[in-house]
mmCIF file of C-alpha atoms in Angstrom:
data_model
loop_
_atom_site.group_PDB
_atom_site.id
_atom_site.type_symbol
_atom_site.label_atom_id
_atom_site.label_comp_id
_atom_site.label_asym_id
_atom_site.label_seq_id
_atom_site.Cartn_x
_atom_site.Cartn_y
_atom_site.Cartn_z
ATOM 1 C CA MET A 1 0.000 0.000 0.000
ATOM 2 C CA ASN A 2 1.179 3.526 -0.758
ATOM 3 C CA PRO A 3 2.706 4.944 2.500
ATOM 4 C CA LEU A 4 0.659 8.140 2.310
ATOM 5 C CA ARG A 5 -2.553 6.199 1.656
ATOM 6 C CA ARG A 6 -1.694 3.912 4.568
ATOM 7 C CA GLN A 7 -1.146 6.945 6.795
ATOM 8 C CA PHE A 8 -4.593 8.252 5.898
ATOM 9 C CA SER A 9 -6.144 4.840 6.459
ATOM 10 C CA LEU A 10 -4.633 4.670 9.916
ATOM 11 C CA SER A 11 -5.775 8.217 10.650
ATOM 12 C CA LEU A 12 -9.355 7.349 9.778
ATOM 13 C CA GLY A 13 -9.246 4.903 12.647
ATOM 14 C CA THR A 14 -8.884 7.835 15.016
ATOM 15 C CA LEU A 15 -12.254 9.308 14.030
ATOM 16 C CA LEU A 16 -14.993 8.354 16.451
ATOM 17 C CA ALA A 17 -17.998 6.436 15.144
ATOM 18 C CA GLY A 18 -21.174 8.521 15.117
ATOM 19 C CA SER A 19 -23.138 5.873 17.032
ATOM 20 C CA LEU A 20 -21.059 6.636 20.109
ATOM 21 C CA LEU A 21 -21.962 10.320 20.147
ATOM 22 C CA PRO A 22 -24.708 11.791 22.349
ATOM 23 C CA GLY A 23 -27.868 13.563 21.341
ATOM 24 C CA ARG A 24 -30.476 13.302 18.610
ATOM 25 C CA VAL A 25 -28.873 13.812 15.222
ATOM 26 C CA LEU A 26 -30.385 14.831 11.897
ATOM 27 C CA ALA A 27 -29.089 12.989 8.856
ATOM 28 C CA ALA A 28 -26.778 15.114 6.741
ATOM 29 C CA PRO A 29 -28.151 15.769 3.252
ATOM 30 C CA GLU A 30 -25.749 14.594 0.586
ATOM 31 C CA SER A 31 -23.618 17.388 -0.840
ATOM 32 C CA ARG A 32 -21.144 17.057 -3.670
ATOM 33 C CA GLN A 33 -18.819 19.964 -2.995
ATOM 34 C CA ALA A 34 -17.978 22.837 -0.689
ATOM 35 C CA LEU A 35 -16.080 26.117 -0.878
ATOM 36 C CA ILE A 36 -14.036 27.081 2.173
ATOM 37 C CA ALA A 37 -12.224 30.330 2.979
ATOM 38 C CA ALA A 38 -8.853 29.401 4.452
ATOM 39 C CA ALA A 39 -5.364 30.684 5.205
ATOM 40 C CA TRP A 40 -2.133 28.704 5.216
ATOM 41 C CA ARG A 41 1.622 28.646 4.785
ATOM 42 C CA GLY A 42 4.111 26.001 3.722
ATOM 43 C CA LEU A 43 5.390 23.433 6.192
ATOM 44 C CA SER A 44 8.279 25.645 7.339
ATOM 45 C CA LYS A 45 7.485 28.335 9.905
ATOM 46 C CA ASN A 46 9.384 30.793 7.707
ATOM 47 C CA ASP A 47 7.263 30.114 4.615
ATOM 48 C CA PRO A 48 4.996 32.921 3.340
ATOM 49 C CA TYR A 49 1.292 33.024 4.173
ATOM 50 C CA PHE A 50 -1.615 32.862 1.757
ATOM 51 C CA ALA A 51 -5.377 33.256 1.948
ATOM 52 C CA GLY A 52 -7.734 31.795 -0.581
ATOM 53 C CA ILE A 53 -10.595 29.493 -1.443
ATOM 54 C CA LEU A 54 -10.401 25.714 -1.121
ATOM 55 C CA HIS A 55 -12.732 23.577 -3.234
ATOM 56 C CA ALA A 56 -13.695 20.251 -1.661
ATOM 57 C CA ASP A 57 -15.132 17.642 -4.013
ATOM 58 C CA TRP A 58 -16.582 14.966 -1.730
ATOM 59 C CA GLN A 59 -17.464 12.537 -4.521
ATOM 60 C CA ALA A 60 -14.032 12.707 -6.159
ATOM 61 C CA ARG A 61 -12.389 12.811 -2.709
ATOM 62 C CA LYS A 62 -10.250 15.698 -3.838
ATOM 63 C CA LEU A 63 -9.320 19.083 -2.402
ATOM 64 C CA GLU A 64 -7.919 21.847 -4.579
ATOM 65 C CA ILE A 65 -6.923 25.487 -4.234
ATOM 66 C CA ARG A 66 -9.271 27.560 -6.372
ATOM 67 C CA HIS A 67 -7.192 30.703 -5.867
ATOM 68 C CA ALA A 68 -4.681 32.103 -3.381
ATOM 69 C CA VAL A 69 -3.418 35.552 -2.430
ATOM 70 C CA PRO A 70 -0.016 36.192 -0.797
ATOM 71 C CA LEU A 71 -0.279 38.023 2.525
ATOM 72 C CA PRO A 72 1.978 40.630 4.185
ATOM 73 C CA SER A 73 2.244 38.595 7.395
ATOM 74 C CA ARG A 74 0.393 35.958 9.364
ATOM 75 C CA PRO A 75 -3.409 36.227 9.109
ATOM 76 C CA HIS A 76 -6.052 35.206 11.612
ATOM 77 C CA GLY A 77 -9.773 35.752 11.050
ATOM 78 C CA LEU A 78 -11.432 35.218 7.659
ATOM 79 C CA LEU A 79 -14.810 36.781 6.910
ATOM 80 C CA PRO A 80 -16.581 35.600 3.714
ATOM 81 C CA GLU A 81 -18.614 38.257 1.900
ATOM 82 C CA ALA A 82 -21.877 37.942 0.005
ATOM 83 C CA ASP A 83 -20.217 38.324 -3.411
ATOM 84 C CA GLY A 84 -17.896 35.360 -2.828
ATOM 85 C CA GLY A 85 -14.927 37.431 -1.742
ATOM 86 C CA MET A 86 -13.569 37.696 1.770
ATOM 87 C CA LEU A 87 -11.984 39.985 4.325
ATOM 88 C CA VAL A 88 -8.721 38.860 5.904
ATOM 89 C CA THR A 89 -7.520 40.306 9.208
ATOM 90 C CA ALA A 90 -3.904 40.247 10.319
ATOM 91 C CA ALA A 91 -3.017 38.197 13.378
ATOM 92 C CA ARG A 92 -2.469 40.096 16.634
ATOM 93 C CA PRO A 93 -0.797 42.580 16.867
ATOM 94 C CA GLY A 94 -1.991 43.217 13.324
ATOM 95 C CA THR A 95 -1.308 46.221 11.137
ATOM 96 C CA TRP A 96 -3.366 45.387 8.032
ATOM 97 C CA LEU A 97 -6.840 44.455 6.813
ATOM 98 C CA MET A 98 -7.354 43.089 3.289
ATOM 99 C CA ARG A 99 -10.322 42.526 0.983
ATOM 100 C CA CYS A 100 -10.111 39.936 -1.812
ATOM 101 C CA ASP A 101 -12.717 39.453 -4.531
ATOM 102 C CA ASN A 102 -14.192 36.153 -5.680
ATOM 103 C CA GLN A 103 -11.456 35.786 -8.310
ATOM 104 C CA GLY A 104 -8.649 35.965 -5.784
ATOM 105 C CA LYS A 105 -7.593 39.551 -6.470
ATOM 106 C CA VAL A 106 -6.762 42.047 -3.736
ATOM 107 C CA VAL A 107 -9.196 44.934 -4.171
ATOM 108 C CA GLN A 108 -8.567 46.826 -0.920
ATOM 109 C CA GLN A 109 -5.915 46.876 1.760
ATOM 110 C CA ILE A 110 -5.595 49.255 4.669
ATOM 111 C CA ALA A 111 -2.895 49.637 7.293
ATOM 112 C CA GLN A 112 -2.970 51.082 10.769
ATOM 113 C CA ASP A 113 -1.498 54.577 10.907
ATOM 114 C CA ASP A 114 2.249 54.393 11.575
ATOM 115 C CA SER A 115 1.852 57.057 14.245
ATOM 116 C CA SER A 116 -0.858 55.056 16.008
ATOM 117 C CA LEU A 117 -0.415 52.368 18.640
ATOM 118 C CA LEU A 118 -3.673 50.704 17.604
ATOM 119 C CA ARG A 119 -3.314 47.122 16.412
ATOM 120 C CA PHE A 120 -5.844 44.646 15.032
ATOM 121 C CA CYS A 121 -6.644 41.649 17.239
ATOM 122 C CA GLY A 122 -7.609 39.254 14.461
ATOM 123 C CA HIS A 123 -11.400 39.212 14.054
ATOM 124 C CA ALA A 124 -14.153 41.237 12.369
ATOM 125 C CA ILE A 125 -17.925 41.153 11.901
ATOM 126 C CA VAL A 126 -20.431 42.928 9.625
ATOM 127 C CA VAL A 127 -23.322 44.911 11.129
ATOM 128 C CA ARG A 128 -26.473 45.928 9.237
ATOM 129 C CA ASP A 129 -24.746 45.349 5.873
ATOM 130 C CA SER A 130 -23.072 48.731 6.254
ATOM 131 C CA LEU A 131 -20.477 48.608 9.030
ATOM 132 C CA LEU A 132 -17.429 46.473 9.693
ATOM 133 C CA LEU A 133 -16.455 46.071 13.346
ATOM 134 C CA THR A 134 -12.920 44.946 14.232
ATOM 135 C CA THR A 135 -11.344 44.037 17.569
ATOM 136 C CA GLU A 136 -8.305 46.195 18.304
ATOM 137 C CA THR A 137 -5.941 47.097 21.134
ATOM 138 C CA ASP A 138 -4.717 50.597 21.894
ATOM 139 C CA HIS A 139 -1.191 49.864 23.088
ATOM 140 C CA ALA A 140 -0.880 53.404 24.425
ATOM 141 C CA THR A 141 -3.339 52.432 27.159
ATOM 142 C CA GLY A 142 -3.464 48.634 26.862
ATOM 143 C CA ARG A 143 -7.249 48.767 26.564
ATOM 144 C CA GLY A 144 -9.478 47.018 24.052
ATOM 145 C CA ARG A 145 -11.289 48.911 21.312
ATOM 146 C CA ILE A 146 -13.837 48.134 18.613
ATOM 147 C CA GLY A 147 -12.972 49.788 15.317
ATOM 148 C CA VAL A 148 -16.107 50.955 13.483
ATOM 149 C CA ARG A 149 -15.529 51.108 9.727
ATOM 150 C CA ASP A 150 -17.544 51.728 6.595
ATOM 151 C CA LEU A 151 -18.052 48.302 5.046
ATOM 152 C CA GLN A 152 -17.426 49.481 1.477
ATOM 153 C CA THR A 153 -14.499 51.870 1.913
ATOM 154 C CA LEU A 154 -13.061 50.371 5.151
ATOM 155 C CA LYS A 155 -12.614 53.959 6.356
ATOM 156 C CA LYS A 156 -12.672 54.228 10.127
ATOM 157 C CA LEU A 157 -15.697 56.110 11.421
ATOM 158 C CA ASP A 158 -15.517 55.596 15.173
ATOM 159 C CA ASP A 159 -14.219 53.319 17.894
ATOM 160 C CA TRP A 160 -15.787 51.931 21.047
ATOM 161 C CA ASP A 161 -14.482 50.700 24.368
ATOM 162 C CA THR A 162 -14.609 46.908 24.861
ATOM 163 C CA HIS A 163 -14.514 47.423 28.654
ATOM 164 C CA GLY A 164 -11.603 45.044 28.927
ATOM 165 C CA ILE A 165 -8.228 44.159 27.472
ATOM 166 C CA ASP A 166 -7.038 41.819 24.726
ATOM 167 C CA PRO A 167 -10.371 41.671 22.795
ATOM 168 C CA HIS A 168 -10.559 38.793 20.368
ATOM 169 C CA GLN A 169 -13.555 37.262 18.579
ATOM 170 C CA LEU A 170 -16.879 39.060 18.224
ATOM 171 C CA LEU A 171 -20.350 37.956 17.083
ATOM 172 C CA LEU A 172 -23.837 39.437 16.871
ATOM 173 C CA ASP A 173 -26.649 38.289 19.139
ATOM 174 C CA GLY A 174 -30.302 37.794 18.232
ATOM 175 C CA GLU A 175 -31.044 41.509 18.640
ATOM 176 C CA GLY A 176 -28.162 42.604 16.460
ATOM 177 C CA HIS A 177 -25.969 43.706 19.352
ATOM 178 C CA LEU A 178 -22.336 42.791 19.751
ATOM 179 C CA ILE A 179 -20.864 40.030 21.908
ATOM 180 C CA VAL A 180 -17.103 40.425 22.405
ATOM 181 C CA ALA A 181 -14.687 38.042 24.103
ATOM 182 C CA ASN A 182 -12.109 40.066 26.019
ATOM 183 C CA GLY A 183 -9.204 37.629 26.361
ATOM 184 C CA GLY A 184 -7.899 39.633 29.303
ATOM 185 C CA VAL A 185 -4.167 38.979 28.771
ATOM 186 C CA PRO A 186 -1.871 42.033 29.113
ATOM 187 C CA ARG A 187 0.461 42.128 26.096
ATOM 188 C CA THR A 188 3.268 44.310 24.811
ATOM 189 C CA LEU A 189 3.354 45.760 21.310
ATOM 190 C CA ALA A 190 5.569 42.772 20.420
ATOM 191 C CA ASP A 191 2.779 40.465 21.686
ATOM 192 C CA LYS A 192 4.684 39.352 24.777
ATOM 193 C CA LYS A 193 2.439 38.448 27.719
ATOM 194 C CA HIS A 194 3.161 40.167 31.030
ATOM 195 C CA ASP A 195 1.683 40.738 34.487
ATOM 196 C CA LEU A 196 -0.756 37.844 34.205
ATOM 197 C CA GLN A 197 -1.870 38.501 37.765
ATOM 198 C CA ARG A 198 -3.714 41.498 36.247
ATOM 199 C CA MET A 199 -5.777 39.404 33.831
ATOM 200 C CA GLU A 200 -9.390 40.535 33.395
ATOM 201 C CA SER A 201 -11.100 38.318 30.856
ATOM 202 C CA SER A 202 -14.801 38.842 30.205
ATOM 203 C CA LEU A 203 -17.663 38.645 27.762
ATOM 204 C CA VAL A 204 -19.385 41.923 26.986
ATOM 205 C CA ARG A 205 -22.563 42.869 25.167
ATOM 206 C CA ILE A 206 -22.346 46.201 23.363
ATOM 207 C CA ASP A 207 -25.128 48.218 21.724
ATOM 208 C CA THR A 208 -24.311 48.384 18.005
ATOM 209 C CA ASN A 209 -26.231 51.650 17.650
ATOM 210 C CA THR A 210 -24.436 53.592 20.371
ATOM 211 C CA GLY A 211 -21.361 51.586 21.367
ATOM 212 C CA LYS A 212 -22.529 51.552 24.984
ATOM 213 C CA LEU A 213 -21.979 48.620 27.313
ATOM 214 C CA LEU A 214 -25.166 46.621 27.921
ATOM 215 C CA GLN A 215 -23.904 43.630 29.946
ATOM 216 C CA GLN A 216 -20.684 42.033 31.135
ATOM 217 C CA TRP A 217 -19.933 38.505 32.359
ATOM 218 C CA ARG A 218 -16.873 36.992 34.048
ATOM 219 C CA LEU A 219 -15.826 33.573 35.309
ATOM 220 C CA ASP A 220 -14.589 33.174 38.872
ATOM 221 C CA ASP A 221 -11.071 32.182 37.788
ATOM 222 C CA PRO A 222 -9.335 35.268 36.303
ATOM 223 C CA ARG A 223 -6.645 33.101 34.655
ATOM 224 C CA LEU A 224 -9.156 31.624 32.186
ATOM 225 C CA SER A 225 -8.865 33.576 28.934
ATOM 226 C CA LEU A 226 -12.123 33.745 26.942
ATOM 227 C CA ARG A 227 -11.118 33.971 23.279
ATOM 228 C CA HIS A 228 -13.223 32.258 20.594
ATOM 229 C CA ILE A 229 -17.005 32.063 20.526
ATOM 230 C CA ALA A 230 -19.771 30.314 18.566
ATOM 231 C CA TRP A 231 -23.553 30.200 18.754
ATOM 232 C CA SER A 232 -25.174 26.777 19.107
ATOM 233 C CA HIS A 233 -27.514 27.847 16.289
ATOM 234 C CA ALA A 234 -28.602 31.123 14.707
ATOM 235 C CA PRO A 235 -29.316 33.440 17.665
ATOM 236 C CA ALA A 236 -32.272 35.020 15.871
ATOM 237 C CA ASP A 237 -34.064 31.657 16.116
ATOM 238 C CA GLY A 238 -34.165 31.952 19.908
ATOM 239 C CA ASP A 239 -32.855 29.794 22.774
ATOM 240 C CA ALA A 240 -29.313 29.812 21.380
ATOM 241 C CA CYS A 241 -26.400 29.302 23.749
ATOM 242 C CA LEU A 242 -22.990 30.844 23.227
ATOM 243 C CA GLY A 243 -20.029 28.500 23.497
ATOM 244 C CA VAL A 244 -16.704 30.014 24.562
ATOM 245 C CA ALA A 245 -13.335 28.371 23.940
ATOM 246 C CA ILE A 246 -10.981 28.915 26.891
ATOM 247 C CA GLN A 247 -7.195 29.140 27.022
ATOM 248 C CA ALA A 248 -5.760 28.709 30.517
ATOM 249 C CA GLU A 249 -3.016 31.142 31.555
ATOM 250 C CA HIS A 250 -2.066 29.764 34.979
ATOM 251 C CA ASP A 251 1.594 29.886 35.978
ATOM 252 C CA ARG A 252 1.867 26.143 36.608
ATOM 253 C CA ALA A 253 1.430 23.592 33.829
ATOM 254 C CA GLU A 254 -0.368 21.343 36.326
ATOM 255 C CA ASP A 255 -3.033 23.998 36.866
ATOM 256 C CA ARG A 256 -3.435 24.613 33.143
ATOM 257 C CA ALA A 257 -3.842 20.877 32.539
ATOM 258 C CA GLN A 258 -6.770 20.765 34.976
ATOM 259 C CA ALA A 259 -8.501 23.915 33.739
ATOM 260 C CA PRO A 260 -11.826 23.849 31.885
ATOM 261 C CA ILE A 261 -11.685 24.643 28.169
ATOM 262 C CA LEU A 262 -15.374 25.470 27.610
ATOM 263 C CA ALA A 263 -17.705 28.089 29.019
ATOM 264 C CA VAL A 264 -21.360 28.503 28.044
ATOM 265 C CA LEU A 265 -23.464 31.649 28.107
ATOM 266 C CA ASP A 266 -27.029 30.427 28.621
ATOM 267 C CA GLY A 267 -29.231 33.490 28.595
ATOM 268 C CA GLU A 268 -27.919 35.549 31.497
ATOM 269 C CA ARG A 269 -25.491 33.053 33.058
ATOM 270 C CA LEU A 270 -21.868 32.368 32.092
ATOM 271 C CA PHE A 271 -20.573 29.085 33.518
ATOM 272 C CA THR A 272 -18.232 26.158 32.878
ATOM 273 C CA PRO A 273 -20.453 23.085 32.373
ATOM 274 C CA THR A 274 -17.685 20.513 32.838
ATOM 275 C CA ARG A 275 -14.149 20.104 34.125
ATOM 276 C CA ALA A 276 -13.473 17.563 31.377
ATOM 277 C CA ASN A 277 -10.808 19.030 29.144
ATOM 278 C CA ASP A 278 -7.815 18.246 26.916
ATOM 279 C CA ASN A 279 -5.276 17.788 29.754
ATOM 280 C CA PHE A 280 -3.460 20.829 28.405
ATOM 281 C CA GLY A 281 -5.755 23.828 28.911
ATOM 282 C CA TYR A 282 -5.889 25.238 25.398
ATOM 283 C CA ALA A 283 -8.988 25.295 23.179
ATOM 284 C CA GLY A 284 -7.954 26.902 19.904
ATOM 285 C CA ASP A 285 -11.277 27.038 18.057
ATOM 286 C CA ILE A 286 -14.962 26.272 18.563
ATOM 287 C CA ALA A 287 -17.868 25.480 16.222
ATOM 288 C CA ALA A 288 -21.534 24.607 16.623
ATOM 289 C CA ALA A 289 -22.321 20.888 16.367
ATOM 290 C CA TRP A 290 -25.422 18.688 16.444
ATOM 291 C CA GLY A 291 -28.197 19.067 18.983
ATOM 292 C CA GLY A 292 -27.023 22.293 20.598
ATOM 293 C CA GLY A 293 -23.507 21.039 21.185
ATOM 294 C CA PHE A 294 -20.073 22.411 20.359
ATOM 295 C CA VAL A 295 -16.862 20.960 18.989
ATOM 296 C CA LEU A 296 -13.630 22.381 20.411
ATOM 297 C CA SER A 297 -10.164 21.841 18.981
ATOM 298 C CA SER A 298 -6.939 21.433 20.948
ATOM 299 C CA ASN A 299 -4.140 21.491 18.409
ATOM 300 C CA GLN A 300 -1.464 21.161 21.082
ATOM 301 C CA VAL A 301 -2.620 17.597 21.732
ATOM 302 C CA GLY A 302 -4.129 16.793 18.317
ATOM 303 C CA LEU A 303 -7.725 16.540 19.484
ATOM 304 C CA ALA A 304 -11.209 17.781 18.593
ATOM 305 C CA GLN A 305 -13.926 17.049 21.154
ATOM 306 C CA LEU A 306 -17.697 17.331 21.335
ATOM 307 C CA TRP A 307 -19.523 18.836 24.271
ATOM 308 C CA HIS A 308 -23.252 18.088 24.200
ATOM 309 C CA PRO A 309 -25.936 19.337 26.646
ATOM 310 C CA ALA A 310 -27.346 15.791 26.930
ATOM 311 C CA THR A 311 -24.042 14.679 28.486
ATOM 312 C CA ALA A 312 -22.950 17.995 29.923
ATOM 313 C CA ASP A 313 -20.377 16.570 32.327
ATOM 314 C CA ARG A 314 -18.080 15.151 29.677
ATOM 315 C CA MET A 315 -16.251 15.726 26.406
ATOM 316 C CA THR A 316 -16.368 13.122 23.636
ATOM 317 C CA PRO A 317 -13.439 12.887 21.176
ATOM 318 C CA VAL A 318 -14.494 13.172 17.522
ATOM 319 C CA VAL A 319 -11.091 13.594 15.829
ATOM 320 C CA LYS A 320 -7.685 12.553 17.140
ATOM 321 C CA MET A 321 -5.139 13.785 14.624
ATOM 322 C CA GLU A 322 -2.031 15.928 14.684
ATOM 323 C CA GLU A 323 -2.706 19.681 14.526
ATOM 324 C CA ALA A 324 -6.499 19.406 14.688
ATOM 325 C CA TYR A 325 -7.293 23.119 14.758
ATOM 326 C CA ALA A 326 -9.517 25.174 12.424
ATOM 327 C CA LEU A 327 -13.215 24.278 12.709
ATOM 328 C CA ALA A 328 -16.278 25.093 10.624
ATOM 329 C CA SER A 329 -19.860 23.976 11.143
ATOM 330 C CA TRP A 330 -21.144 21.745 8.351
ATOM 331 C CA GLN A 331 -24.571 20.460 7.314
ATOM 332 C CA SER A 332 -27.034 19.392 10.035
ATOM 333 C CA GLY A 333 -24.535 19.627 12.855
ATOM 334 C CA GLY A 334 -21.465 18.182 11.173
ATOM 335 C CA VAL A 335 -18.045 19.800 11.504
ATOM 336 C CA LEU A 336 -15.081 20.338 9.172
ATOM 337 C CA VAL A 337 -11.717 20.019 10.928
ATOM 338 C CA ALA A 338 -8.336 21.094 9.559
ATOM 339 C CA THR A 339 -5.524 18.722 10.564
ATOM 340 C CA ALA A 340 -1.879 18.187 9.647
ATOM 341 C CA LEU A 341 -2.876 15.579 7.052
ATOM 342 C CA GLY A 342 -5.866 17.282 5.483
ATOM 343 C CA LEU A 343 -9.512 18.265 5.788
ATOM 344 C CA VAL A 344 -11.618 15.965 7.964
ATOM 345 C CA ARG A 345 -15.382 15.927 7.414
ATOM 346 C CA THR A 346 -17.163 14.425 10.392
ATOM 347 C CA HIS A 347 -20.870 13.856 11.026
ATOM 348 C CA PRO A 348 -22.425 11.226 13.323
ATOM 349 C CA THR A 349 -24.678 9.811 10.592
ATOM 350 C CA MET A 350 -21.947 9.485 7.971
ATOM 351 C CA LYS A 351 -18.584 7.830 7.621
ATOM 352 C CA SER A 352 -15.852 10.369 8.286
ATOM 353 C CA MET A 353 -13.745 11.430 5.339
ATOM 354 C CA ILE A 354 -10.276 12.916 4.937
ATOM 355 C CA LEU A 355 -9.273 14.930 1.898
ATOM 356 C CA PRO A 356 -5.476 15.358 1.737
ATOM 357 C CA TRP A 357 -4.045 18.818 1.233
ATOM 358 C CA PRO A 358 -3.381 19.544 -2.457
ATOM 359 C CA GLN A 359 0.198 20.550 -1.666
ATOM 360 C CA PRO A 360 2.464 20.625 1.402
ATOM 361 C CA MET A 361 0.722 23.217 3.569
ATOM 362 C CA ALA A 362 -0.066 24.067 7.169
ATOM 363 C CA LEU A 363 -3.508 25.561 7.756
ATOM 364 C CA ASP A 364 -3.769 28.533 10.060
ATOM 365 C CA ASN A 365 -6.036 28.795 13.093
ATOM 366 C CA HIS A 366 -9.415 29.443 11.457
ATOM 367 C CA TRP A 367 -11.416 28.846 8.320
ATOM 368 C CA SER A 368 -15.007 29.422 7.219
ATOM 369 C CA LEU A 369 -17.473 27.484 5.086
ATOM 370 C CA ILE A 370 -18.633 29.692 2.201
ATOM 371 C CA SER A 371 -21.101 27.447 0.373
ATOM 372 C CA GLU A 372 -22.145 23.873 -0.372
ATOM 373 C CA ALA A 373 -23.808 22.281 -3.366
#
């Protein structure tokens, strides 16, 4: 057997059978292909970064790069746009924001003012089809800001206080207001952590009309950094819970290894539903899964796990593969997982599938499903 094929065959054995997973599951409708916004570099840490569109052909079991754009530095968040293009935000402490069209051409790129100490924190969201909101840090004060920009021109119109430090991912709630995860980690302009005893991580709800603080939530342990967030389903549908991926910042590795990696915002209450974790204390991404659950990735230990409200005291492994990291929700509660070997498609009613990368490449932290057919 071809060594690479054998490696993939062995890896498939690390994907958990759907019958072992909790909760009522809807069958996934058959799709033939998917388009995914992604960012990557070569296998060397010094290789250049690219952002582009990956085309997954499930029937042909093939993954190809539809187009790719070279990037100035490492990216982080990717935001697909209605016309098939996407916005790419530089990784923290970021100095650029780029818009690519659906043909893979750079049509806009802005940079933070050289005289400013504002830096992008990696994520953005669109509000009312007219504004782009970005998480930023003002390194003159160390405080978190929300950059308010015109969606078409990317010109900055305003900025708002995040009422915390180290803001990271942001989403809209069912009323169109902003939920921001303040990671709470003090950082230098070179992104070096310091004075962790001053951590102040929180979730905040901000009025998208006025920029005013509406609500704020914190966990009891200040060393739990709240970073990435996902709704269990569309918040406008009602009764949605917000899942929060946690990264532990305790001084001792033993404490980090015992820390929870998931928090849930259920209406008005923010809590950690389980102490089950990854034995490392680092959830890198989170995505909605079947039945109101969430999948969390822990790339440091090569693991993606399901938390489900029907079995709220435990985590169930769904993928055990090196560098399991970027997650995207897929049809009817399935999840797409980026790993060192390729794209894993997992759903409890279907046999898991791996599509190998089309070239030697290392996916970055996040990706986003654009469309399926």
